[in-house]
Coordinates of C-alpha atoms in Angstrom, one line a residue:
M1 CA 5.4 -11.9 -43.6
E2 CA 2.4 -11.0 -45.2
T3 CA 0.3 -13.5 -43.5
L4 CA 1.6 -12.5 -40.1
S5 CA 0.6 -8.8 -41.0
S6 CA -2.8 -10.0 -41.8
L7 CA -3.2 -11.6 -38.9
L8 CA -2.3 -9.0 -36.5
G9 CA -3.5 -5.6 -38.5
P10 CA -7.1 -6.3 -37.3
Q11 CA -6.2 -7.3 -33.9
P12 CA -4.2 -4.3 -32.0
M13 CA -4.9 -5.5 -28.6
M14 CA -3.8 -9.4 -29.6
A15 CA -0.6 -7.5 -31.1
M16 CA 0.1 -5.5 -28.5
F17 CA 0.3 -8.1 -25.7
L18 CA 1.9 -10.5 -27.9
T19 CA 4.7 -7.7 -28.2
I20 CA 4.8 -7.3 -24.4
A21 CA 5.2 -11.1 -24.1
I22 CA 7.9 -11.5 -26.6
G23 CA 9.5 -8.1 -25.3
Y24 CA 10.2 -9.3 -21.8
L25 CA 11.3 -12.7 -23.0
L26 CA 14.0 -11.0 -25.0
G27 CA 14.7 -8.7 -22.3
E28 CA 15.8 -11.6 -19.9
V29 CA 18.6 -12.5 -22.3
N30 CA 21.9 -12.0 -20.6
V31 CA 24.8 -11.5 -22.8
K32 CA 28.0 -11.2 -20.3
G33 CA 26.0 -9.3 -17.8
F34 CA 23.9 -7.3 -19.8
S35 CA 20.2 -7.3 -20.8
L36 CA 17.7 -5.1 -22.2
G37 CA 15.0 -5.9 -19.6
V38 CA 11.7 -4.1 -20.3
G39 CA 13.6 -2.0 -22.9
A40 CA 13.2 -4.6 -25.2
V41 CA 9.5 -4.3 -25.4
L42 CA 10.1 -1.2 -27.3
F43 CA 12.6 -2.9 -29.8
V44 CA 9.9 -5.5 -30.7
A45 CA 7.3 -3.2 -30.5
L46 CA 9.2 -1.2 -33.7
F47 CA 9.3 -4.1 -35.4
I48 CA 5.9 -5.3 -35.1
G49 CA 5.0 -1.9 -36.0
W50 CA 6.6 -1.9 -39.2
L51 CA 5.5 -5.5 -40.1
A52 CA 2.1 -4.8 -39.2
P53 CA 1.1 -0.9 -39.4
K54 CA -2.5 -1.1 -38.7
S55 CA -2.0 -3.2 -35.4
A56 CA -0.7 -0.2 -33.5
P57 CA -3.3 0.4 -30.3
A58 CA -4.8 3.9 -29.8
P59 CA -2.5 6.7 -28.8
M60 CA -4.6 6.9 -25.5
V61 CA -3.4 3.4 -24.4
G62 CA 0.4 4.6 -24.6
T63 CA -0.8 8.0 -22.7
L64 CA -2.7 6.0 -19.9
G65 CA 0.4 3.9 -19.3
L66 CA 2.8 7.0 -19.0
A67 CA 0.5 8.5 -16.7
L68 CA 0.2 5.4 -14.5
F69 CA 3.7 5.1 -14.5
L70 CA 4.4 8.8 -13.8
Y71 CA 1.4 8.9 -11.1
A72 CA 2.6 5.8 -9.0
V73 CA 6.6 7.4 -9.1
G74 CA 5.4 10.5 -8.0
V75 CA 3.3 9.3 -5.0
Q76 CA 5.8 7.3 -3.7
Y77 CA 8.6 9.6 -4.0
G78 CA 7.1 12.9 -3.3
K79 CA 8.5 13.5 0.3
Q80 CA 11.7 12.7 -1.1
F81 CA 11.5 15.0 -4.2
F82 CA 10.8 17.7 -2.0
L83 CA 13.3 17.1 0.5
G84 CA 15.8 17.0 -2.2
L85 CA 14.8 20.4 -3.7
T86 CA 15.9 21.8 -0.4
S87 CA 19.0 20.0 -0.1
S88 CA 22.2 21.1 -1.5
A89 CA 22.7 17.4 -3.0
G90 CA 19.3 17.8 -4.6
R91 CA 20.3 21.2 -6.2
K92 CA 23.4 19.5 -7.5
A93 CA 21.8 16.6 -9.2
N94 CA 19.5 19.3 -10.7
L95 CA 22.4 21.4 -12.3
I96 CA 24.2 18.0 -13.3
A97 CA 21.0 17.1 -15.2
L98 CA 20.5 20.2 -16.4
S99 CA 24.1 20.6 -18.0
G100 CA 23.3 17.4 -20.0
V101 CA 20.2 18.6 -21.3
L102 CA 21.4 22.0 -22.5
L103 CA 24.5 20.4 -24.0
A104 CA 22.2 18.2 -26.1
G105 CA 19.8 21.1 -27.1
V106 CA 22.7 23.0 -28.2
V107 CA 24.3 20.3 -30.4
S108 CA 20.9 19.9 -32.0
V109 CA 20.9 23.3 -32.8
L110 CA 24.5 23.1 -34.3
F111 CA 23.1 20.7 -36.7
L112 CA 21.0 22.7 -38.3
K113 CA 24.1 25.0 -39.7
M114 CA 26.4 22.2 -40.1
T115 CA 24.3 19.8 -42.2
N116 CA 21.6 21.9 -43.1
L117 CA 18.9 20.0 -41.2
E118 CA 15.4 21.3 -41.1
T119 CA 14.6 23.1 -37.7
G120 CA 11.7 20.5 -37.3
H121 CA 14.5 17.5 -37.2
A122 CA 17.0 18.9 -35.3
L123 CA 13.8 19.6 -32.7
G124 CA 12.8 16.3 -32.9
L125 CA 16.2 14.9 -32.8
F126 CA 16.5 16.5 -29.5
A127 CA 13.1 15.6 -28.3
G128 CA 13.7 11.7 -29.2
A129 CA 17.0 11.8 -27.7
G130 CA 15.4 13.0 -24.4
T131 CA 12.4 10.4 -25.0
S132 CA 10.2 13.4 -24.1
T133 CA 6.7 12.8 -26.1
P134 CA 5.7 16.4 -24.3
T135 CA 8.8 17.9 -25.7
L136 CA 7.8 16.4 -29.5
Q137 CA 4.3 17.9 -28.9
A138 CA 5.5 21.2 -28.2
A139 CA 7.7 21.4 -31.0
I140 CA 4.6 20.5 -33.7
V141 CA 2.5 22.9 -31.9
K142 CA 5.3 25.6 -32.2
L143 CA 6.2 24.9 -35.9
G144 CA 2.9 24.0 -37.2
N145 CA 4.1 20.9 -38.8
D146 CA 5.1 17.3 -38.2
D147 CA 8.7 17.4 -39.3
P148 CA 9.6 16.9 -35.3
A149 CA 8.4 13.4 -35.7
V150 CA 10.4 12.4 -38.3
G151 CA 13.7 13.4 -35.9
Y152 CA 11.9 11.9 -33.0
S153 CA 11.3 8.5 -34.4
V154 CA 15.0 8.3 -35.4
A155 CA 16.2 9.5 -32.0
Y156 CA 13.9 7.6 -29.6
P157 CA 15.0 4.1 -30.1
L158 CA 18.7 5.4 -29.7
G159 CA 17.5 7.4 -26.7
V160 CA 16.2 4.4 -25.0
A161 CA 19.3 2.0 -26.0
G162 CA 22.2 4.6 -25.6
P163 CA 21.7 5.6 -21.8
I164 CA 21.1 1.9 -21.1
L165 CA 24.2 1.0 -23.0
F166 CA 26.2 4.0 -21.2
L167 CA 25.4 2.7 -17.8
Y168 CA 26.1 -0.9 -18.5
V169 CA 29.7 0.2 -19.7
T170 CA 30.4 2.2 -16.8
F171 CA 29.2 -0.2 -14.4
M172 CA 31.5 -2.5 -16.1
L173 CA 34.6 -0.6 -16.3
L174 CA 34.3 1.0 -12.7
K175 CA 32.6 -1.8 -11.0
P176 CA 31.1 0.3 -8.2
K177 CA 30.2 -1.0 -4.9
I178 CA 26.5 -0.5 -3.9
E179 CA 25.3 0.3 -0.7
M180 CA 22.4 -2.0 -0.1
P181 CA 19.6 -1.0 2.4
P182 CA 19.4 -3.2 5.2
G183 CA 16.5 -5.7 4.4
G184 CA 16.8 -8.4 6.9
G185 CA 15.0 -7.6 9.9
L186 CA 15.6 -5.1 13.2
E187 CA 18.1 -7.1 15.8
L188 CA 17.1 -7.4 19.4
L189 CA 19.9 -7.4 22.2
E190 CA 19.0 -7.4 26.1
I191 CA 21.5 -5.2 28.1
A192 CA 21.9 -4.5 31.8
P193 CA 23.1 -1.1 32.2
Q194 CA 26.0 -0.4 34.6
E195 CA 24.4 1.7 37.7
S196 CA 26.9 4.6 36.7
A197 CA 24.8 5.1 33.7
L198 CA 21.6 5.1 35.1
K199 CA 21.8 7.7 37.9
G200 CA 18.8 10.3 37.5
K201 CA 18.5 9.7 34.0
T202 CA 15.3 8.7 31.8
I203 CA 15.2 6.1 28.7
G204 CA 14.9 9.3 26.7
D205 CA 18.0 10.7 28.0
L206 CA 19.9 7.4 27.3
L207 CA 18.7 7.2 23.8
A208 CA 20.1 10.8 23.3
S209 CA 24.0 9.3 24.1
L210 CA 23.1 6.2 21.7
P211 CA 23.9 5.9 17.8
A212 CA 21.2 6.6 15.4
G213 CA 18.8 3.5 14.6
I214 CA 19.3 2.2 18.3
E215 CA 16.0 2.1 20.2
I216 CA 15.1 0.8 23.5
A217 CA 11.6 -1.1 23.5
A218 CA 11.0 -2.6 26.7
L219 CA 12.5 -3.0 30.2
R220 CA 12.6 -5.6 32.9
R221 CA 12.0 -4.6 36.3
A222 CA 10.9 -6.6 39.3
H223 CA 10.4 -9.8 37.4
H224 CA 8.0 -8.1 34.9
N225 CA 8.5 -6.8 31.6
L226 CA 7.3 -3.4 30.7
P227 CA 7.0 -1.3 27.2
A228 CA 9.5 1.5 27.6
T229 CA 8.8 5.3 27.2
H230 CA 10.9 8.3 27.0
S231 CA 9.7 9.6 30.3
M232 CA 10.2 6.2 32.0
A233 CA 13.1 7.1 34.8
L234 CA 15.8 4.2 35.3
A235 CA 16.2 2.0 37.9
A236 CA 19.0 -0.4 39.4
N237 CA 19.0 -3.8 38.0
D238 CA 16.8 -2.9 35.0
V239 CA 17.2 -4.9 31.9
L240 CA 16.9 -3.3 28.4
L241 CA 15.2 -4.4 25.2
V242 CA 17.4 -2.5 22.6
T243 CA 16.6 -2.8 19.1
G244 CA 19.1 -1.7 16.0
P245 CA 20.0 -2.1 12.5
S246 CA 22.6 -4.6 13.0
R247 CA 24.1 -6.7 15.5
E248 CA 27.4 -4.9 15.2
A249 CA 25.5 -1.6 16.2
L250 CA 23.8 -3.5 19.4
E251 CA 27.0 -4.8 20.5
G252 CA 28.6 -1.3 20.4
A253 CA 25.4 0.0 22.4
A254 CA 26.1 -2.7 24.9
R255 CA 30.0 -1.7 25.3
Q256 CA 28.6 2.0 26.0
L257 CA 25.9 0.9 28.8
G258 CA 27.0 -2.1 30.5
E259 CA 26.6 -5.9 29.6
V260 CA 24.5 -8.4 27.6
H261 CA 22.0 -10.3 29.7
E262 CA 20.3 -12.4 27.1
G263 CA 16.7 -14.2 27.8
R264 CA 15.8 -11.9 30.6
I265 CA 13.0 -10.3 28.6
M266 CA 12.4 -12.5 25.8
G267 CA 12.3 -15.8 27.7
D268 CA 9.5 -14.5 29.7
R269 CA 6.0 -13.5 27.5
R270 CA 3.5 -13.6 30.4
D271 CA 3.6 -9.3 30.3
L272 CA 4.6 -8.8 26.6
D273 CA 4.3 -10.9 23.7
Y274 CA 5.5 -10.1 20.0
L275 CA 2.5 -9.4 17.5
R276 CA 2.6 -8.6 14.0
V277 CA -0.2 -6.9 12.0
F278 CA -1.0 -5.7 8.6
V279 CA -2.2 -1.9 8.2
S280 CA -5.1 -2.2 6.0
R281 CA -7.8 0.1 8.0
P282 CA -8.3 3.6 6.0
T283 CA -8.5 5.3 9.3
V284 CA -4.9 4.2 10.2
A285 CA -3.3 4.5 6.8
G286 CA -1.6 7.9 6.0
R287 CA -1.4 8.8 9.9
A288 CA 1.7 9.3 12.1
L289 CA 2.3 6.7 14.8
A290 CA 2.1 9.7 17.3
D291 CA -1.4 10.5 16.1
L292 CA -2.5 6.8 16.5
K293 CA -4.9 6.4 19.5
L294 CA -4.1 2.6 20.2
P295 CA -6.7 1.0 22.3
D296 CA -6.7 1.1 25.9
G297 CA -5.8 -1.8 28.1
K298 CA -2.6 -3.4 29.3
P299 CA 0.7 -1.3 28.0
H300 CA 1.7 -2.3 24.7
V301 CA 4.3 -0.5 22.3
V302 CA 5.4 -0.4 18.4
V303 CA 8.8 -1.7 18.2
Q304 CA 9.3 -2.4 14.2
V305 CA 7.5 -1.2 10.9
R306 CA 8.3 -3.4 7.8
R307 CA 7.5 -1.7 4.6
G308 CA 8.3 -3.8 1.6
D309 CA 11.6 -5.6 1.9
A310 CA 13.0 -2.9 4.6
D311 CA 12.4 -2.4 8.4
I312 CA 11.8 1.2 9.5
V313 CA 12.6 2.5 12.7
P314 CA 8.9 3.5 14.3
K315 CA 9.8 7.3 15.1
P316 CA 6.8 9.2 16.6
D317 CA 6.2 11.1 12.8
L318 CA 6.4 7.9 10.9
V319 CA 3.4 7.5 8.5
L320 CA 1.9 4.4 8.1
E321 CA 0.9 3.2 4.7
F322 CA -1.4 0.4 3.5
G323 CA 0.3 -2.9 3.5
D324 CA 3.0 -2.3 6.3
R325 CA 3.5 -4.9 8.9
V326 CA 3.7 -3.4 12.1
G327 CA 5.6 -5.2 15.0
L328 CA 4.2 -4.3 18.5
L329 CA 5.0 -5.8 22.0
A330 CA 1.8 -6.1 23.9
H331 CA -0.5 -8.6 26.5
R332 CA -1.8 -11.4 24.7
D333 CA -5.3 -10.2 25.9
E334 CA -4.7 -7.0 23.9
F335 CA -3.9 -9.0 20.4
G336 CA -7.6 -9.1 19.2
A337 CA -8.1 -5.5 19.8
L338 CA -4.9 -4.6 18.3
R339 CA -5.8 -6.7 15.1
K340 CA -9.0 -5.1 15.0
F341 CA -7.3 -1.4 15.1
F342 CA -5.0 -2.3 12.4
G343 CA -7.2 -4.3 10.2
D344 CA -4.6 -6.9 9.9
S345 CA -5.8 -8.0 6.3
I346 CA -3.3 -9.2 3.9
K347 CA -5.4 -7.4 1.5
G348 CA -4.0 -4.1 2.6
T349 CA -0.7 -4.6 0.5
A350 CA -3.0 -4.1 -2.2
E351 CA -5.5 -1.9 -1.3
F352 CA -5.5 1.9 -2.6
S353 CA -8.6 4.5 -2.8
Y354 CA -9.8 4.8 -6.6
I355 CA -11.2 7.9 -5.7
S356 CA -7.8 9.4 -4.6
I357 CA -6.0 7.8 -7.7
G358 CA -9.0 9.3 -9.9
L359 CA -8.7 12.8 -8.5
G360 CA -5.1 12.6 -8.5
M361 CA -5.0 12.0 -11.8
A362 CA -7.7 14.1 -13.4
L363 CA -5.6 17.0 -11.3
G364 CA -2.7 15.9 -13.3
F365 CA -4.3 16.2 -16.7
L366 CA -6.1 19.4 -15.9
L367 CA -2.7 20.8 -14.6
G368 CA -1.0 19.6 -18.0
A369 CA -3.5 20.8 -20.3
I370 CA -3.2 24.9 -19.0
N371 CA -1.4 26.8 -21.2
F372 CA 0.9 29.0 -19.3
P373 CA 1.8 32.5 -21.0
L374 CA 5.2 33.2 -21.5
P375 CA 6.3 36.7 -22.6
G376 CA 7.8 36.9 -26.2
I377 CA 7.8 33.3 -26.7
G378 CA 4.0 32.1 -26.7
K379 CA 2.1 29.5 -24.4
L380 CA 3.7 26.6 -22.5
A381 CA 1.9 23.5 -21.4
L382 CA 3.2 21.0 -19.2
G383 CA 1.5 17.9 -20.9
L384 CA 2.0 14.8 -19.1
S385 CA 4.4 16.3 -16.6
G386 CA 1.3 17.9 -14.8
V387 CA 0.5 14.3 -13.6
L388 CA 3.9 13.6 -12.1
I389 CA 4.0 17.4 -10.6
V390 CA 0.5 16.6 -8.9
A391 CA 1.5 13.2 -7.6
L392 CA 4.7 14.7 -6.4
V393 CA 2.7 17.0 -4.5
L394 CA 0.0 14.7 -3.2
G395 CA 2.9 12.1 -2.3
N396 CA 4.3 14.7 -0.1
M397 CA 1.0 15.6 1.6
R398 CA 0.1 11.8 1.8
R399 CA -3.3 12.6 3.6
T400 CA -5.9 15.2 2.9
G401 CA -8.7 14.6 5.6
G402 CA -10.0 11.6 5.4
L403 CA -8.4 11.3 2.0
N404 CA -5.3 8.8 1.6
W405 CA -3.2 9.6 -1.3
T406 CA -0.8 6.7 -1.0
I407 CA -0.5 3.6 -2.5
P408 CA 1.1 0.2 -0.9
L409 CA 4.2 -0.5 -2.3
S410 CA 3.3 -3.9 -4.0
A411 CA 0.3 -2.2 -5.5
N412 CA 2.3 1.0 -6.5
L413 CA 5.0 -1.5 -8.6
V414 CA 2.2 -3.2 -10.4
L415 CA 0.7 0.0 -11.7
R416 CA 4.1 1.2 -12.6
N417 CA 5.4 -1.7 -14.5
L418 CA 2.0 -2.3 -16.2
G419 CA 2.0 1.7 -17.0
L420 CA 5.6 1.3 -18.5
T421 CA 5.0 -1.7 -20.8
L422 CA 1.9 -0.4 -22.2
F423 CA 3.5 3.0 -22.8
L424 CA 6.7 1.2 -24.6
A425 CA 4.5 -1.1 -26.4
Q426 CA 2.1 1.5 -27.9
V427 CA 4.8 4.0 -28.5
G428 CA 7.0 1.2 -30.4
M429 CA 4.3 0.2 -32.8
S430 CA 3.3 3.6 -33.4
S431 CA 6.6 4.3 -34.4
G432 CA 7.9 1.6 -36.3
P433 CA 6.8 2.3 -39.9
K434 CA 7.7 6.3 -39.4
F435 CA 11.3 5.0 -38.0
A436 CA 11.7 2.6 -40.9
A437 CA 10.4 4.8 -43.6
T438 CA 13.1 7.4 -42.1
V439 CA 15.8 5.3 -41.8
S440 CA 15.7 4.0 -45.5
Q441 CA 15.4 7.9 -46.8
T442 CA 18.4 9.2 -45.0
G443 CA 20.6 6.5 -44.7
F444 CA 22.7 6.5 -41.4
L445 CA 23.1 10.5 -41.2
M446 CA 20.1 10.9 -39.2
I447 CA 20.9 7.7 -37.1
G448 CA 24.4 8.9 -36.5
L449 CA 23.1 12.7 -35.9
G450 CA 20.7 11.2 -33.2
A451 CA 23.5 8.9 -31.5
I452 CA 25.6 12.1 -31.1
V453 CA 22.6 14.0 -29.1
V454 CA 22.4 11.4 -26.9
V455 CA 25.9 11.1 -26.2
A456 CA 25.7 14.8 -25.6
L457 CA 23.1 14.2 -23.3
V458 CA 24.3 11.4 -21.1
L459 CA 28.3 11.8 -20.9
P460 CA 28.6 15.1 -19.1
I461 CA 26.2 13.5 -16.6
L462 CA 28.4 10.7 -16.2
V463 CA 31.5 12.7 -15.9
L464 CA 30.6 15.4 -13.6
G465 CA 28.5 12.8 -11.2
L466 CA 31.0 10.0 -11.2
G467 CA 33.8 11.9 -11.9
V468 CA 34.1 15.3 -10.5
F469 CA 31.6 15.0 -7.7
K470 CA 32.4 11.6 -6.9
M471 CA 28.7 10.7 -6.3
P472 CA 27.7 7.0 -5.7
F473 CA 27.0 5.0 -9.1
D474 CA 23.2 4.4 -8.0
E475 CA 22.7 8.1 -7.7
V476 CA 24.2 9.2 -11.0
A477 CA 22.2 6.2 -12.7
G478 CA 18.9 7.9 -11.4
I479 CA 20.0 11.6 -12.5
V480 CA 20.9 9.9 -16.1
A481 CA 17.1 8.3 -16.1
G482 CA 15.6 11.5 -14.8
A483 CA 17.3 13.8 -17.2
C484 CA 16.8 11.4 -20.3
G485 CA 13.3 10.7 -19.0
N486 CA 12.6 7.3 -20.5
P487 CA 10.8 4.8 -17.9
A488 CA 13.0 1.9 -19.2
I489 CA 16.3 3.3 -18.3
L490 CA 15.0 3.7 -14.6
A491 CA 13.8 0.3 -14.9
Y492 CA 17.7 -0.6 -16.2
S493 CA 19.3 1.5 -13.4
N494 CA 17.0 -0.2 -10.7
K495 CA 18.6 -3.8 -12.2
L496 CA 22.0 -2.5 -11.9
A497 CA 21.6 -0.6 -8.7
P498 CA 18.4 -2.4 -6.4
T499 CA 18.2 0.5 -4.0
D500 CA 15.9 3.5 -3.7
K501 CA 18.4 5.9 -4.9
P502 CA 17.9 5.6 -8.6
D503 CA 14.1 6.1 -8.2
I504 CA 14.2 9.0 -5.9
A505 CA 16.8 10.9 -8.4
Y506 CA 14.4 10.0 -11.2
A507 CA 11.4 11.7 -9.3
M508 CA 13.8 14.6 -8.3
I509 CA 15.1 15.4 -11.9
F510 CA 12.6 14.3 -14.4
P511 CA 9.9 17.2 -13.8
G512 CA 12.3 19.8 -14.1
M513 CA 14.4 18.6 -16.9
T514 CA 11.0 18.1 -19.0
I515 CA 10.1 21.7 -18.4
I516 CA 13.5 22.7 -19.7
K517 CA 12.7 20.7 -22.6
I518 CA 9.6 22.2 -23.7
L519 CA 10.9 25.9 -22.5
F520 CA 13.9 25.0 -25.4
V521 CA 11.8 23.8 -28.0
D522 CA 9.6 26.9 -27.5
I523 CA 12.4 29.3 -27.5
V524 CA 14.9 28.4 -29.9
P525 CA 12.6 28.8 -33.3
A526 CA 12.0 32.2 -32.2
F527 CA 15.6 32.9 -32.3
L528 CA 16.1 30.8 -35.4
G529 CA 13.1 32.4 -37.3
G530 CA 11.8 29.1 -37.5

């Protein structure tokens, strides 16, 4: 042990990356469906930190990692975040999360009277159970001592492992059905409408009567294929090329319109052929389809946009991002011009503006450093939550003039996972010695109290979300992750329910709940005389 400690102590970077490697290896161990995933990095880091205290990397490493994670999440889900706040479902999700956060705070305060716990220790348990470093910083500043760090170091590992265990047990007991988003590509079907369905109608009129998600991409008239537009009047003997999310949806449209005529359009590629291009030009990314000035020439039409593993219906207001794959129907003579227009480079899947991410992160740190005055209480600083708030705003704006704020999904995932891993490794290695010392001094008392605070935080959310409001499991898992705050919980939620709902709920919940936690530790000492 001493040899290993002396080897790792002078080499913090080597120790950190060794911690990451071992953590990911252990995270893949699966016991009856349960595995810690990236959360295992934290527990390996606690052990390495205890074994070799001098090996802990500088705090800036963890700050950078968490900031990268928060910025990547915010930029990707900014639009969904603001849409959620304006919806009844979004407000309900925030209230559910608030119930858990406030109950955890109340339980922490009760420990002050029941166990003669120090005010700092109680606030530290609250901050650690909610894995909120900004809350810990606020408590230390408010009390003027390091007592909160003791409770935080004990409760923090429980605040990561506890919610993960709750989600695992809930998932195994309920065995919820997760509705996966369609990712197999859009389906095509050629339909010849009945003449009674065509009289005096345009393609736009016809689409208004069809189910959502159904689009008409092209039509065949007089032995020629033409791109479809909403203003185009329909005529007898037209054959329509219809796209939809599933074969069943298209067959339903065929029963409504007429009969299937396969091979008329797709069998003749003289006028229109299929082309798929990557979006990699900065002048195209960040713009809506309706705003694009496609090259002049023979007619062409966008029929598909694929982002990550999902196909998106190409509505006029759809904003393109770097790395999107755009499917078009066009004449082969136009293929070269269209490839040049969109860029068509696979590098676009990992391309983003360092100017935008630099400005965005700088604005986030600036917002987090501002002290907002609170009458009768003092001042409030948002800390790293400022990075997330700015990223959410920029993600909703998507583009400002010539500056594109979005990050391609593949690059976003790399930044997010790298940031999360660095954060967990640094925090765990730094907390290892204090965690071990606290446990040895207080026995299991502090651990038991921390566990109760975690239960008070998570249980109300699960009961209200799943039991009272009957919400989908993946959405409730995201609310749990957002209320608890730790990225490892979000990562585990995504593993159990690989949809967008955990990420969206996390982005919608996390900023507000972080502010509530900070306010709590700022306000409570004023009433307790601490």
